[in-house]
XYZ file of C-alpha atoms in Angstrom:
388
model
C -38.560 14.242 4.226
C -40.233 14.505 0.801
C -41.942 11.478 -0.687
C -39.832 10.040 -3.517
C -42.014 8.996 -6.438
C -39.680 9.579 -9.400
C -35.981 9.997 -10.161
C -36.498 13.737 -10.664
C -37.374 14.042 -6.956
C -33.910 12.745 -6.105
C -32.254 15.022 -8.657
C -33.807 18.108 -7.054
C -32.551 17.143 -3.581
C -29.160 16.212 -5.041
C -28.775 19.634 -6.630
C -29.369 21.320 -3.267
C -26.970 19.144 -1.287
C -23.881 18.620 -3.466
C -21.293 21.252 -4.503
C -21.865 22.765 -7.917
C -18.742 21.298 -9.522
C -19.869 17.738 -8.745
C -23.491 18.358 -9.730
C -22.251 19.819 -13.026
C -19.900 16.859 -13.524
C -22.896 14.529 -13.434
C -25.442 16.728 -15.164
C -23.530 17.642 -18.314
C -22.296 16.364 -21.640
C -19.630 17.392 -24.114
C -19.733 20.452 -26.366
C -23.370 21.481 -27.119
C -24.769 18.543 -25.088
C -27.011 17.436 -27.971
C -26.259 13.738 -27.435
C -26.573 14.113 -23.656
C -30.108 15.501 -24.106
C -31.210 13.076 -26.822
C -30.081 10.036 -24.847
C -33.110 10.687 -22.649
C -35.508 12.483 -24.973
C -35.344 9.768 -27.651
C -36.920 7.311 -25.219
C -39.984 9.586 -25.250
C -40.420 8.951 -28.990
C -41.120 5.262 -28.333
C -44.680 4.527 -27.182
C -46.011 1.589 -25.188
C -48.918 -0.582 -26.319
C -51.515 -0.883 -23.543
C -53.374 -4.177 -23.158
C -56.394 -4.999 -20.986
C -58.271 -8.028 -19.636
C -55.027 -9.957 -19.320
C -53.978 -11.571 -16.044
C -51.351 -9.200 -14.613
C -50.754 -10.970 -11.299
C -47.412 -12.454 -10.307
C -45.191 -10.039 -12.226
C -41.509 -11.064 -12.306
C -38.536 -8.823 -13.008
C -35.797 -11.323 -12.080
C -33.435 -12.140 -14.900
C -29.752 -12.758 -15.658
C -26.926 -10.542 -16.891
C -23.836 -12.404 -18.158
C -25.130 -15.488 -16.406
C -25.547 -13.815 -13.016
C -28.926 -13.700 -11.284
C -30.308 -10.147 -10.957
C -33.460 -8.854 -9.267
C -34.061 -6.845 -12.437
C -31.862 -6.420 -15.535
C -30.413 -3.111 -14.325
C -26.792 -2.610 -13.243
C -25.245 0.426 -11.589
C -22.944 1.830 -14.252
C -19.316 2.733 -13.535
C -19.221 6.437 -12.607
C -16.003 8.261 -11.758
C -15.678 10.530 -8.716
C -18.667 8.904 -6.994
C -16.964 9.350 -3.644
C -17.083 13.109 -4.173
C -20.873 13.044 -4.529
C -21.212 11.622 -1.017
C -18.537 10.481 1.393
C -17.521 6.869 0.728
C -19.941 7.004 -2.188
C -18.725 3.896 -4.014
C -19.037 1.797 -0.873
C -22.549 3.065 -0.189
C -23.703 2.521 -3.770
C -22.230 -0.992 -3.842
C -23.948 -1.908 -0.575
C -27.295 -0.630 -1.887
C -26.888 -2.633 -5.109
C -25.916 -5.759 -3.188
C -28.932 -5.525 -0.908
C -31.286 -4.918 -3.834
C -29.808 -7.720 -5.922
C -28.373 -5.887 -8.928
C -24.761 -5.600 -10.159
C -22.517 -2.743 -9.078
C -19.734 -1.545 -11.417
C -16.738 0.200 -9.867
C -14.956 2.800 -11.993
C -11.171 2.879 -12.292
C -11.527 6.603 -11.503
C -13.298 5.938 -8.223
C -12.478 7.601 -4.932
C -12.853 4.403 -2.903
C -10.472 1.680 -4.087
C -11.254 -1.850 -5.248
C -10.090 -3.065 -1.863
C -12.264 -0.527 -0.005
C -15.399 -1.761 -1.759
C -14.487 -5.442 -1.379
C -13.896 -5.019 2.366
C -17.329 -3.458 2.826
C -19.440 -5.811 0.700
C -20.051 -9.549 0.727
C -21.001 -10.253 -2.895
C -18.830 -9.868 -6.013
C -19.047 -6.623 -7.990
C -17.883 -5.704 -11.488
C -14.665 -3.786 -12.166
C -14.457 -1.223 -14.974
C -11.086 -0.476 -16.574
C -9.916 2.063 -19.143
C -7.593 1.287 -22.049
C -4.360 2.681 -20.644
C -0.819 2.501 -22.050
C 0.846 1.170 -18.920
C 0.826 -2.643 -19.153
C 2.147 -3.051 -15.628
C -0.634 -0.900 -14.167
C -3.278 -2.639 -16.279
C -2.139 -6.136 -15.274
C -2.020 -5.175 -11.610
C -5.473 -3.587 -11.890
C -6.896 -6.822 -13.292
C -5.007 -8.811 -10.634
C -6.407 -6.598 -7.873
C -9.898 -7.147 -9.290
C -9.322 -10.917 -9.223
C -8.040 -10.753 -5.649
C -11.192 -8.812 -4.698
C -13.245 -11.604 -6.337
C -14.808 -9.279 -8.927
C -17.158 -11.390 -11.031
C -16.701 -9.470 -14.304
C -14.515 -6.830 -15.906
C -15.824 -3.988 -18.050
C -13.407 -2.493 -20.570
C -14.456 1.016 -21.591
C -13.261 1.599 -25.149
C -14.655 5.068 -25.952
C -12.246 7.224 -23.940
C -9.091 7.399 -26.055
C -9.661 11.156 -26.193
C -11.499 13.070 -23.497
C -14.561 14.895 -24.844
C -14.556 18.552 -23.817
C -17.077 19.251 -21.084
C -17.288 22.994 -20.707
C -18.648 22.991 -17.158
C -15.855 20.805 -15.801
C -13.216 23.115 -17.254
C -14.907 26.235 -15.907
C -15.405 24.659 -12.466
C -11.820 23.386 -12.222
C -13.109 19.906 -11.405
C -10.694 17.796 -9.364
C -10.476 15.362 -6.449
C -10.124 16.726 -3.886
C -11.883 19.901 -5.110
C -9.801 22.921 -6.098
C -10.265 25.592 -3.475
C -11.085 28.839 -5.243
C -13.137 31.696 -3.788
C -16.130 30.554 -5.853
C -15.837 26.862 -4.975
C -15.281 27.564 -1.276
C -18.297 29.875 -1.181
C -20.422 27.212 -2.832
C -19.163 24.395 -0.586
C -19.918 26.459 2.504
C -23.601 26.250 1.555
C -23.436 22.405 1.407
C -23.052 21.760 5.127
C -24.262 18.152 5.178
C -21.928 17.223 2.308
C -18.984 18.912 4.009
C -19.566 17.243 7.365
C -19.675 13.889 5.616
C -16.413 14.485 3.768
C -14.729 15.355 7.053
C -15.632 11.856 8.318
C -13.665 9.986 5.668
C -10.034 9.645 4.638
C -11.082 8.724 1.081
C -10.804 11.900 -1.013
C -8.417 10.907 -3.814
C -8.517 8.434 -6.709
C -8.040 5.282 -4.646
C -7.279 2.947 -7.550
C -4.523 5.163 -8.905
C -2.750 7.121 -6.166
C -0.148 4.764 -4.722
C -0.722 2.182 -7.472
C 0.291 3.879 -10.740
C 4.004 4.387 -11.315
C 5.098 7.816 -10.139
C 1.711 8.750 -8.666
C 2.416 9.113 -4.951
C -0.004 11.948 -4.231
C -2.809 13.953 -5.911
C -0.359 16.566 -7.246
C 1.344 13.956 -9.461
C -1.968 12.556 -10.716
C -2.638 15.258 -13.323
C 0.499 14.589 -15.356
C -0.066 10.824 -15.188
C -3.665 11.144 -16.390
C -2.642 13.343 -19.335
C -0.293 10.610 -20.582
C -2.088 7.450 -19.491
C -4.925 7.084 -22.016
C -3.963 5.251 -25.184
C -4.904 7.208 -28.302
C -3.357 4.488 -30.479
C -5.775 1.832 -29.156
C -6.799 -0.889 -31.607
C -8.513 -4.265 -31.392
C -5.208 -6.128 -31.108
C -4.507 -4.118 -27.975
C -7.942 -5.069 -26.618
C -7.038 -8.720 -27.274
C -4.016 -8.197 -25.014
C -6.316 -6.962 -22.263
C -8.514 -10.012 -22.812
C -5.496 -12.193 -22.025
C -4.934 -10.270 -18.778
C -8.456 -11.129 -17.582
C -9.791 -14.687 -17.819
C -13.218 -14.009 -16.311
C -16.443 -12.722 -17.865
C -15.690 -9.641 -19.988
C -17.973 -6.771 -20.989
C -16.906 -4.176 -23.570
C -18.556 -0.808 -23.046
C -18.815 2.055 -25.527
C -20.089 0.332 -28.686
C -22.157 2.511 -31.028
C -21.562 0.971 -34.463
C -22.382 -2.546 -35.740
C -18.841 -2.940 -37.100
C -17.383 -2.345 -33.638
C -19.909 -4.752 -32.143
C -18.605 -7.485 -34.441
C -15.023 -6.658 -33.466
C -15.968 -6.971 -29.792
C -17.503 -10.357 -30.528
C -14.285 -11.439 -32.238
C -12.040 -10.562 -29.286
C -13.998 -12.878 -27.019
C -16.217 -10.506 -25.046
C -19.173 -12.021 -23.222
C -21.300 -8.889 -23.545
C -21.198 -5.438 -25.087
C -22.723 -2.231 -23.817
C -24.290 0.090 -26.369
C -23.187 3.394 -24.859
C -21.999 6.859 -25.879
C -20.571 7.538 -22.407
C -23.712 9.363 -21.366
C -23.213 11.987 -24.086
C -19.856 12.952 -22.593
C -17.634 11.989 -25.518
C -18.662 12.556 -29.159
C -21.359 15.207 -29.169
C -23.640 14.811 -32.179
C -23.543 11.010 -31.984
C -26.813 9.086 -31.992
C -28.524 8.357 -28.706
C -27.825 4.859 -27.426
C -31.439 3.741 -27.804
C -31.389 4.693 -31.516
C -28.084 2.857 -32.018
C -29.314 -0.345 -30.342
C -31.306 -2.075 -33.085
C -28.674 -2.066 -35.883
C -26.157 -3.512 -33.425
C -28.592 -6.248 -32.400
C -29.181 -7.029 -36.073
C -25.431 -7.364 -36.622
C -24.579 -9.688 -33.729
C -27.841 -11.603 -33.292
C -27.708 -13.903 -30.279
C -23.954 -14.500 -30.512
C -23.214 -12.042 -27.706
C -25.236 -10.448 -24.906
C -26.144 -6.825 -25.662
C -26.743 -4.273 -22.888
C -27.712 -0.608 -23.081
C -26.399 2.410 -21.189
C -26.952 6.182 -21.408
C -30.160 8.129 -20.905
C -32.143 5.808 -18.628
C -34.056 7.776 -16.005
C -37.077 5.555 -15.362
C -38.374 2.021 -15.261
C -40.236 2.710 -18.497
C -36.899 3.510 -20.172
C -35.632 0.145 -18.944
C -38.796 -1.521 -20.270
C -38.342 0.047 -23.712
C -34.688 -0.941 -23.956
C -35.458 -4.542 -22.993
C -38.394 -4.721 -25.390
C -36.127 -3.426 -28.168
C -33.879 -6.422 -27.509
C -31.310 -5.467 -24.867
C -30.621 -8.156 -22.253
C -29.563 -5.671 -19.605
C -29.429 -1.961 -18.864
C -27.268 0.416 -16.807
C -28.125 3.465 -14.755
C -25.517 6.099 -13.902
C -26.944 9.541 -13.295
C -30.185 8.122 -11.881
C -28.410 6.428 -8.990
C -25.890 9.257 -8.495
C -28.825 11.623 -7.924
C -29.973 9.321 -5.145
C -26.497 8.956 -3.674
C -25.905 12.709 -3.540
C -29.380 13.291 -2.151
C -29.526 10.656 0.593
C -26.458 8.412 0.525
C -27.040 4.658 0.490
C -30.768 5.095 1.110
C -30.983 7.384 -1.911
C -29.483 4.701 -4.171
C -32.024 2.248 -2.786
C -34.770 4.792 -3.447
C -33.616 5.147 -7.066
C -33.646 1.372 -7.551
C -37.082 1.082 -5.944
C -38.499 3.800 -8.220
C -37.132 2.129 -11.345
C -38.253 -1.329 -10.243
C -41.799 -0.197 -9.489
C -42.114 1.656 -12.814
C -40.732 -1.356 -14.678
C -42.981 -4.007 -13.176
C -46.163 -1.905 -13.212
C -45.659 -0.708 -16.799
C -44.852 -4.256 -17.855
C -48.166 -5.429 -16.412
C -50.127 -2.676 -18.143
C -48.561 -3.813 -21.399
C -49.930 -7.290 -20.750
C -46.693 -9.000 -19.696
C -45.876 -10.597 -16.366
C -42.282 -11.741 -16.909
C -39.444 -9.418 -17.906
C -37.914 -12.255 -19.940
C -40.906 -12.243 -22.314
C -40.610 -8.587 -23.369
C -40.378 -7.941 -27.099
C -41.150 -5.354 -29.784
C -44.858 -6.248 -29.725
C -45.384 -4.026 -26.663
C -43.828 -1.016 -28.414
C -44.823 1.460 -31.077
C -41.562 2.658 -32.618
C -41.540 5.486 -35.187
C -40.533 4.585 -38.732
C -36.867 5.346 -39.293
C -36.179 5.543 -35.556
C -33.065 3.405 -35.810
C -31.820 5.165 -38.917
C -32.748 5.610 -42.539
C -29.728 7.704 -43.356
C -28.432 8.930 -46.690
C -24.974 7.469 -46.065
């Protein structure tokens, strides 16, 4: 087995082991993929300030996210179709996160259901929900999350319209996979993946099939999905969702200071600066560029997290030093899951943790809670000097 020293090692194994349609689902963005690329490449424009002759012993990465203790301020982001990357993928990722001591976020569009994950874990996880039209489904989704003792809800607000992802359309992405000559030929080369999928009964969207009105089987899911997302969403509607959930609430998909203030006004406990991993509005700023103006707008009135583009512990370090109180990884842990299952997710977390705590020490800091802009060299105009 190859030695895993960086997230890219896991990505290479992942590409070999998982069918093309699911690799492409993860490793793509909308339209030209400009925002998808810049989410990661813009981190490279920020430099770290090296310090020496400072005591670097006893480095600590433990922190809190929305009041919950975390081994490091990194959560596993909600990612749809995770159970198609590896059999029972959501369960395996949640177990890895639990053991490591970081939050796991379950997507509404997961293959394993809320109940599946709750039955196979012992600590609370976070539940992500979309802004759907069906009040009955939404209330029951929140109620199911409460029954499963989820410790927070994440409302994703940037998916009123689905950004066009060329690869998904060309691959005929679905769960279970569409069987075409091309997809069958490709899946036949992924023996380990196929043998795993044969071991599980979980191959459909577990939170929707059998729970949404009229969705009794996968064939009825397509028409439901086409009508379910609420294009007329507004902040009053989000207030209605807030009433459905009385626990800690995170609003994900904020890219503009005005929307950050709206999220604060509806009673959210945290916001996630995120462009959906570059999968929605192509040509939008990277999340790391959008972070500072949002922090300036809300100050310390609400906890601000960052998602999209993180592939290393140094990316986490930069986001925290810029002012984020927490970060999320999606693709980085999915690479590990597809490559090696639960162990691969653990490997991804170990890589990021080691990079974070070692880089922190070389910058002269021993506690993640003390990180600030002083350890960074940020280009002038990085966060925007636009001719509006």
